[in-house]
Each structure stands twice: as structure tokens, then as C-alpha cells.
């Protein structure tokens, strides 16, 4: 069958920039899957996806015009039903053959073979392969329907729906147009290039000529990854020429790549006087509103220059540069106005206004929340022997910038502006820094708050949210987490574990719950539910960071509340697993746990006078001998040493289970042996539940 390169392109109005790469990749992937499923392309066939502001496309080599014919065998029915006593077709079989279009003469070729316990008739037929011209439109239609589009729209007089109006459909197999109709458009070979730089409508001669033709005649770089790499190269080169640096630009680079078809980088400039405004404000307005790339000096200080990624390449770009500078100036003026206006009122003078801001209709106002944060941050700081007064002050001011002009315009600056305004008001650096840092960490990999005062306020903020929403039954379900409680839980865990802070998580939750008005938190058992929720987040966090599954489960099985000790315990368990004694001791521990579960009552303490067998005496004396050393290591947080000492019990444990009947008939003997096992289990499981390590 003829194989050639296939091109499918949808030419549209400007597509949503943040969704563009996903749209392009999904569109191409679904078409490739459809072709492979119909045998028109090899299972391992490669393809390229393209996405620019006004098009998504696929180019796939090696697509057949017609798939190879194939034999298909299907079961018809049991022989007992299909054939009568003389071996002739029954009416049931004839009816089924008619329904499937099988000629009567084909009966002689039916195969009889066992299907389970009964014999059945099977029919094998050669089926013609799919034809590209007959199925491609349906494949493209299905690909369009599968795109991740939350909202679709209609245009013109047709019934077609898509995220944006679609103007042209190109479907080429080699040099031939593949007939078909999708989104009320007939397939052709004509597309359009750049809105202003293209020579007009462009005929694509062959599928292989798609990319070079668009570039040469349409002034469009259709390959998203290639366009992104070109923009990045230009940005870095221009920044170097300016003697400046770029900040983290990856997200903005992705968005800008989706906004331009023929990227060219130019340098813009604004008045240096605007640098008196906090640079975060200027950076945000340039990046978010204008899609400019700010430039910085080696110390990270913002320069009054920026890079523009234009969709036009001009011999003299002066109009582009001056136009962009003229556009950004009012934005910077607004930022300066907000900053100067906000500084006229101290942060603490804004607190009464927070009484009119609803935090949640069941949890009261933001001012009520601030009062809880103030008390809780003070308690946490006291537990850390940190500056309690500073922690309470920072917590009191932490939300005040929510009612400033700047944060009202740029919500992303909350906390950041609070720090600037706190410093302007004369607050100490520790307080001001904690006002900003109390939102940290905002996302995976974000920096933690620095210092115990900032950590206390950050913990208070996150714990208050967790306890409050769990306390009113607003628990995350599935992928729904409208109050970002998973992120808050991870923030608490990371602060406790990575700072690290010697705080008890259960006590922190109880402290946070005590700050709410009596009767407000009515959900049954919400504190235990919250601790389980956080342990689940901790399990995922540890595994994502490379923790062995069995070791993580063993450590968390003891429901630890000192999160700062978890990494050391995990490292100790992973080291223990490498010891030759580990598997045998884990298996023995599992056996002990199962025995004790079946025992009635509390075993109590073993009595040396009731020990009979040499093996149980040896185990008893060995446990008594090493118990003080193990407890000393655990108390000193030397968990690896503790587990290594326990590994020395293997010989006595093996001998005990080989030679001693635990569940003896004599009650006192049985109870004494259970007490010995309980003592052993208590000693072995101080760091982790060792039984979880048994395969």
C-alpha cells in the first residue's frame, strides 16, 4: 500500500495562549492514535505536532493510503445450537449468518473447536483494510472532540463548535488532498501565514513542504518547541548585549511563544524614576500585563530596561519600541500611585476594615481570623523559645495589606507589599520579613520562611485554615480542593521537617482548634481526621523525595507527630533494611504482632521465675541487656544505632520461635511468653513498625 507523509492543519482565530501547547500536542496525538488503530500507520510511527497562535497541526510520515487486509476470526455459537442432529445448520445459525452477511456456502469452512467445556463454531474472514480517504475526517473529528477545551463557541451560520472560529482545514497525503469535512469545512491545501508579513493565502504543495513553506512564504514558525528555543536564544543574547540578566522566565516564555508566530526581540526602556516603586510591583505589571521580560543587574536589582518579544520583524523597529514604552508607562504610573497612596496609612490602621472582609461564612471575618493567628503564632513562638511579641505583631499585621490599593490591583503581591509597608511604618525587620514569609511555601519547591518568628506565623496561618475547614466539614474530596488545604498541609509538613522545628503536630492542631469560638467547629473527630490527612500527605511527600515505600510505611505506621524526626527515622529504617538480619527480624516481628492481636487482655511484664525453656530464657536476658542501650539511642535520636543494636537479637529470636511453643496450654506459662513477646515488640518498634518491612 502507498505510504506517504500526512499533514492535517486547523487554521483558527487566536487560540488561548496558556492552553496552546496542550491543544497542539493532544490534537496530533489523537490523530496519530486513530491512524495506528486502523492500521494506517505503524504502532511505533513517529509524528511532529505544531502549534502557533492561529493553528494546530500534525505531520506524520509513513501513513498508508489503505491499510493491509487482515483475517478476523469470530465465534458464532455453540455447535449444539448451530447444527442439528444431521450436522445441518439450524435456523438460529442461518439467522446469525444472514445478520452478519456470511453466505450460506461458508458453512463448510466453519472451524469447530473447544471454547471452554463446549465445542463452538468459528468463522474466519478476510476484511479489507481501512482507507485513509474514508476515515481521516472521522479521525480528525474525534481528535477535535477530545481536546481539553472547557468552553466552546459557535461562529457564522453553521453548527460547528470549537474554542475559537476555524477558517480552514488542510488534509494532505503526500501531494494529494484527502477529501473530508470537519467543523463545516471541506479539506484543501490552502492555509494562511502571518497576519501582516505573509504574502496572502498559501498553497501547501506536499505534506513534507508544510513547515518550510510556512516559514518562507507565510513568515510563520509553526513548531512550538522550535519557536520557543528561538525566542529564548534571542532573549539571552540581547540580555548579554545589554550587560543584564533575566530572572525566572520559563512560564512567561511559554506564554509568549503562544502569542507570536514570527518572534523578534527588541529592547524597551522606561523612566528611571519608577524604580523608586518596589520592584516586585514593576516586575508584575510588566510580566503579567505587557508580557515583557524585565532585566536585572548582577545583584538582582531591576533595571529600567526590558525585552519585548514582537510578532513583527522590522528594519527600523523604533515605532514598536516607542509604542511599547508608551503602553507600559501608564501601568507603571498606576503602580507608583498605589504605592504612594498606601503609604499614607499605617498597616495597623487598616485592621478595622478587615472586619468587613468575609473569610468564610461559617468561620467569620478576616479580622476574627487575624485575632486567632495572633494568639496561635504567639503560642508557637513560645514553644520555639522565639520572640513571642514579634510573632504576635507579625501575625496581627499579616493580612492588613489585603485592603491596600496595590494588593487590590495585584493580589499576587499580598505579603510582599505587607513587608514594604511594615518597614515604612517603622516595624522591625523580623516582623516585616515574617509578614511576607507567612505565605511560604506557596508551592512545591518554594522557599521556606526564614527564622522561627516567620515560621511561627506561617504555621499559624496554615494550621488555622486546616483546622477551621476540617472543623466545619469542608474536607478535600477527589481532585476538589477549593481552599488549597493540601497545599497548606504540605506547607506545615515541610516547615516542621525541613527547618526543622521540634514541635508536636498533634499539639499544634489542638492549639489551633482552641483558638476558635466554642461551638464553631462541629465536625465529629475532625482533629484525628486532619492528622490522618496530613500523614497521607507526608507519605506522598516522602515517596516523591525518594523514600522507599516499605520504609516510609514502617515509619508512618507509628503515627509520628514529631515530623522533624521523621527523616532520621526513615534513613535509619532504610539502613536497617540493608542488614542481613533485617528480613528475618521483620518476619518475626510480623509474627509477634499477629500473635499479640489474638491474645486476650494485656500481657503485662514477663516473670523470670516462669521461664522454662533455654531459648526463652536467653531471649529474656538478651532483651533486658540491650533495652537500656536501645532506649538511650532513641532518646538521643540515634535511630540507626538503635536499629543496629536490635539486629543483634536475630539469633535469640530465631531460637525462640524454633524451640518455644508460645500458646502453651498452661495459662501462666502462655501469659508469660506473651508478655515476653510484647516487651520485645515494644523494644523493636520504637523507631518504626518493623513488621511492615516483611515481604
CSV table of N, CA, C and O in Angstrom, one decimal, residues 432-481:
chain,number,residue,atom,x,y,z
A,432,UNK,N,8.6,42.6,59.8
A,432,UNK,CA,8.3,42.8,58.3
A,432,UNK,C,8.6,41.6,57.5
A,432,UNK,O,7.7,41.2,56.6
A,433,UNK,N,9.7,40.9,57.7
A,433,UNK,CA,10.0,39.7,57.0
A,433,UNK,C,9.0,38.6,57.2
A,433,UNK,O,8.6,37.9,56.3
A,434,UNK,N,8.5,38.5,58.4
A,434,UNK,CA,7.5,37.5,58.7
A,434,UNK,C,6.2,37.8,58.1
A,434,UNK,O,5.5,36.8,57.7
A,435,UNK,N,5.8,39.0,57.9
A,435,UNK,CA,4.6,39.4,57.2
A,435,UNK,C,4.6,38.9,55.8
A,435,UNK,O,3.6,38.3,55.3
A,436,UNK,N,5.8,39.0,55.1
A,436,UNK,CA,5.9,38.5,53.8
A,436,UNK,C,6.0,37.0,53.8
A,436,UNK,O,5.3,36.3,53.0
A,437,UNK,N,6.8,36.4,54.6
A,437,UNK,CA,7.1,35.0,54.6
A,437,UNK,C,6.0,34.1,55.1
A,437,UNK,O,6.1,32.9,54.9
A,438,UNK,N,5.0,34.6,55.7
A,438,UNK,CA,4.0,33.8,56.3
A,438,UNK,C,3.2,33.0,55.3
A,438,UNK,O,2.5,32.0,55.6
A,439,UNK,N,3.2,33.4,54.0
A,439,UNK,CA,2.5,32.7,52.9
A,439,UNK,C,3.4,31.5,52.4
A,439,UNK,O,2.9,30.6,51.7
A,440,UNK,N,4.7,31.5,52.8
A,440,UNK,CA,5.6,30.5,52.3
A,440,UNK,C,5.4,29.1,53.0
A,440,UNK,O,5.1,29.2,54.2
A,441,UNK,N,5.7,28.0,52.4
A,441,UNK,CA,5.9,27.9,50.9
A,441,UNK,C,4.6,27.9,50.2
A,441,UNK,O,3.6,27.3,50.6
A,442,UNK,N,4.6,28.6,49.1
A,442,UNK,CA,3.4,28.8,48.3
A,442,UNK,C,3.1,27.6,47.4
A,442,UNK,O,2.0,27.4,47.0
A,443,UNK,N,4.2,26.9,47.0
A,443,UNK,CA,4.1,25.8,46.0
A,443,UNK,C,5.2,24.8,46.2
A,443,UNK,O,6.1,25.1,47.0
A,444,UNK,N,5.1,23.7,45.6
A,444,UNK,CA,6.2,22.7,45.7
A,444,UNK,C,7.5,23.3,45.3
A,444,UNK,O,7.7,23.9,44.2
A,445,UNK,N,8.5,23.1,46.1
A,445,UNK,CA,9.9,23.7,45.8
A,445,UNK,C,10.1,25.1,46.3
A,445,UNK,O,11.2,25.6,46.1
A,446,UNK,N,9.0,25.8,46.7
A,446,UNK,CA,9.2,27.2,47.2
A,446,UNK,C,10.0,27.2,48.4
A,446,UNK,O,10.1,26.3,49.2
A,447,UNK,N,10.7,28.4,48.6
A,447,UNK,CA,11.5,28.6,49.8
A,447,UNK,C,10.6,28.6,51.1
A,447,UNK,O,9.5,29.0,51.1
A,448,UNK,N,11.2,28.1,52.2
A,448,UNK,CA,10.5,28.1,53.5
A,448,UNK,C,10.7,29.5,54.2
A,448,UNK,O,11.7,30.2,53.9
A,449,UNK,N,9.9,29.8,55.1
A,449,UNK,CA,10.1,31.1,55.9
A,449,UNK,C,11.4,31.0,56.6
A,449,UNK,O,11.7,29.9,57.2
A,450,UNK,N,12.1,32.0,56.7
A,450,UNK,CA,13.4,32.0,57.4
A,450,UNK,C,13.3,32.5,58.8
A,450,UNK,O,12.7,33.6,59.1
A,451,UNK,N,13.8,31.7,59.8
A,451,UNK,CA,13.7,32.1,61.2
A,451,UNK,C,12.5,31.6,61.9
A,451,UNK,O,11.4,31.4,61.3
A,452,UNK,N,12.6,31.5,63.2
A,452,UNK,CA,11.5,30.9,64.0
A,452,UNK,C,10.3,31.8,64.1
A,452,UNK,O,9.1,31.4,64.2
A,453,UNK,N,10.5,33.1,64.1
A,453,UNK,CA,9.3,34.0,64.1
A,453,UNK,C,8.5,33.9,62.8
A,453,UNK,O,7.2,33.7,62.9
A,454,UNK,N,9.1,34.0,61.7
A,454,UNK,CA,8.4,33.8,60.4
A,454,UNK,C,7.8,32.4,60.3
A,454,UNK,O,6.6,32.3,59.9
A,455,UNK,N,8.5,31.4,60.8
A,455,UNK,CA,7.9,30.0,60.8
A,455,UNK,C,6.7,29.9,61.6
A,455,UNK,O,5.7,29.2,61.3
A,456,UNK,N,6.7,30.6,62.8
A,456,UNK,CA,5.6,30.5,63.7
A,456,UNK,C,4.4,31.1,63.1
A,456,UNK,O,3.2,30.6,63.2
A,457,UNK,N,4.5,32.3,62.4
A,457,UNK,CA,3.4,32.9,61.7
A,457,UNK,C,2.9,32.1,60.6
A,457,UNK,O,1.7,31.9,60.3
A,458,UNK,N,3.8,31.5,59.8
A,458,UNK,CA,3.4,30.7,58.6
A,458,UNK,C,2.7,29.5,59.1
A,458,UNK,O,1.7,29.1,58.5
A,459,UNK,N,3.2,28.8,60.2
A,459,UNK,CA,2.5,27.7,60.7
A,459,UNK,C,1.1,28.0,61.2
A,459,UNK,O,0.1,27.3,61.0
A,460,UNK,N,1.0,29.2,61.9
A,460,UNK,CA,-0.3,29.6,62.4
A,460,UNK,C,-1.3,29.8,61.3
A,460,UNK,O,-2.5,29.4,61.3
A,461,UNK,N,-0.8,30.5,60.2
A,461,UNK,CA,-1.7,30.7,59.0
A,461,UNK,C,-2.3,29.4,58.4
A,461,UNK,O,-3.5,29.3,58.2
A,462,UNK,N,-1.4,28.5,58.2
A,462,UNK,CA,-1.8,27.2,57.6
A,462,UNK,C,-2.6,26.3,58.5
A,462,UNK,O,-3.6,25.7,58.1
A,463,UNK,N,-2.2,26.2,59.8
A,463,UNK,CA,-2.9,25.4,60.7
A,463,UNK,C,-4.3,25.9,61.0
A,463,UNK,O,-5.3,25.2,61.1
A,464,UNK,N,-4.5,27.3,61.1
A,464,UNK,CA,-5.8,27.9,61.3
A,464,UNK,C,-6.7,27.5,60.1
A,464,UNK,O,-7.9,27.2,60.3
A,465,UNK,N,-6.2,27.5,58.9
A,465,UNK,CA,-7.0,27.2,57.7
A,465,UNK,C,-7.4,25.7,57.8
A,465,UNK,O,-8.6,25.3,57.6
A,466,UNK,N,-6.4,24.8,58.0
A,466,UNK,CA,-6.7,23.4,58.0
A,466,UNK,C,-7.7,23.0,59.1
A,466,UNK,O,-8.7,22.3,58.9
A,467,UNK,N,-7.5,23.5,60.3
A,467,UNK,CA,-8.4,23.2,61.5
A,467,UNK,C,-9.7,23.8,61.2
A,467,UNK,O,-10.8,23.1,61.5
A,468,UNK,N,-9.8,25.0,60.7
A,468,UNK,CA,-11.1,25.7,60.5
A,468,UNK,C,-11.9,24.9,59.5
A,468,UNK,O,-13.1,24.6,59.8
A,469,UNK,N,-11.4,24.6,58.4
A,469,UNK,CA,-12.2,24.0,57.3
A,469,UNK,C,-12.5,22.5,57.6
A,469,UNK,O,-13.6,22.0,57.4
A,470,UNK,N,-11.5,21.8,58.2
A,470,UNK,CA,-11.9,20.4,58.7
A,470,UNK,C,-12.9,20.5,59.8
A,470,UNK,O,-13.8,19.6,59.9
A,471,UNK,N,-12.8,21.5,60.6
A,471,UNK,CA,-13.8,21.6,61.8
A,471,UNK,C,-15.2,21.9,61.4
A,471,UNK,O,-16.1,21.6,62.1
A,472,UNK,N,-15.4,22.4,60.2
A,472,UNK,CA,-16.8,22.6,59.7
A,472,UNK,C,-17.1,21.6,58.6
A,472,UNK,O,-18.1,21.8,57.9
A,473,UNK,N,-16.3,20.6,58.4
A,473,UNK,CA,-16.6,19.5,57.5
A,473,UNK,C,-16.3,19.8,56.0
A,473,UNK,O,-16.7,19.1,55.1
A,474,UNK,N,-15.5,20.9,55.8
A,474,UNK,CA,-15.1,21.2,54.4
A,474,UNK,C,-13.8,20.5,54.1
A,474,UNK,O,-12.7,21.1,54.0
A,475,UNK,N,-13.9,19.2,53.8
A,475,UNK,CA,-12.7,18.4,53.6
A,475,UNK,C,-12.5,18.2,52.1
A,475,UNK,O,-13.4,18.0,51.4
A,476,UNK,N,-11.2,18.2,51.6
A,476,UNK,CA,-11.0,18.0,50.2
A,476,UNK,C,-11.4,16.6,49.8
A,476,UNK,O,-11.2,15.6,50.5
A,477,UNK,N,-12.1,16.5,48.6
A,477,UNK,CA,-12.5,15.2,48.1
A,477,UNK,C,-12.1,15.1,46.7
A,477,UNK,O,-12.2,16.0,45.9
A,478,UNK,N,-11.5,13.9,46.3
A,478,UNK,CA,-11.1,13.7,44.9
A,478,UNK,C,-10.1,14.8,44.5
A,478,UNK,O,-9.1,15.1,45.2
A,479,UNK,N,-10.3,15.4,43.4
A,479,UNK,CA,-9.4,16.5,42.9
A,479,UNK,C,-9.9,17.8,43.3
A,479,UNK,O,-9.4,18.8,42.9
A,480,UNK,N,-11.0,17.9,44.1
A,480,UNK,CA,-11.6,19.2,44.5
A,480,UNK,C,-10.9,19.6,45.8
A,480,UNK,O,-11.0,18.9,46.8
A,481,UNK,N,-10.3,20.8,45.8
A,481,UNK,CA,-9.7,21.4,47.0
A,481,UNK,C,-9.8,22.9,46.9
A,481,UNK,O,-8.8,23.6,46.7
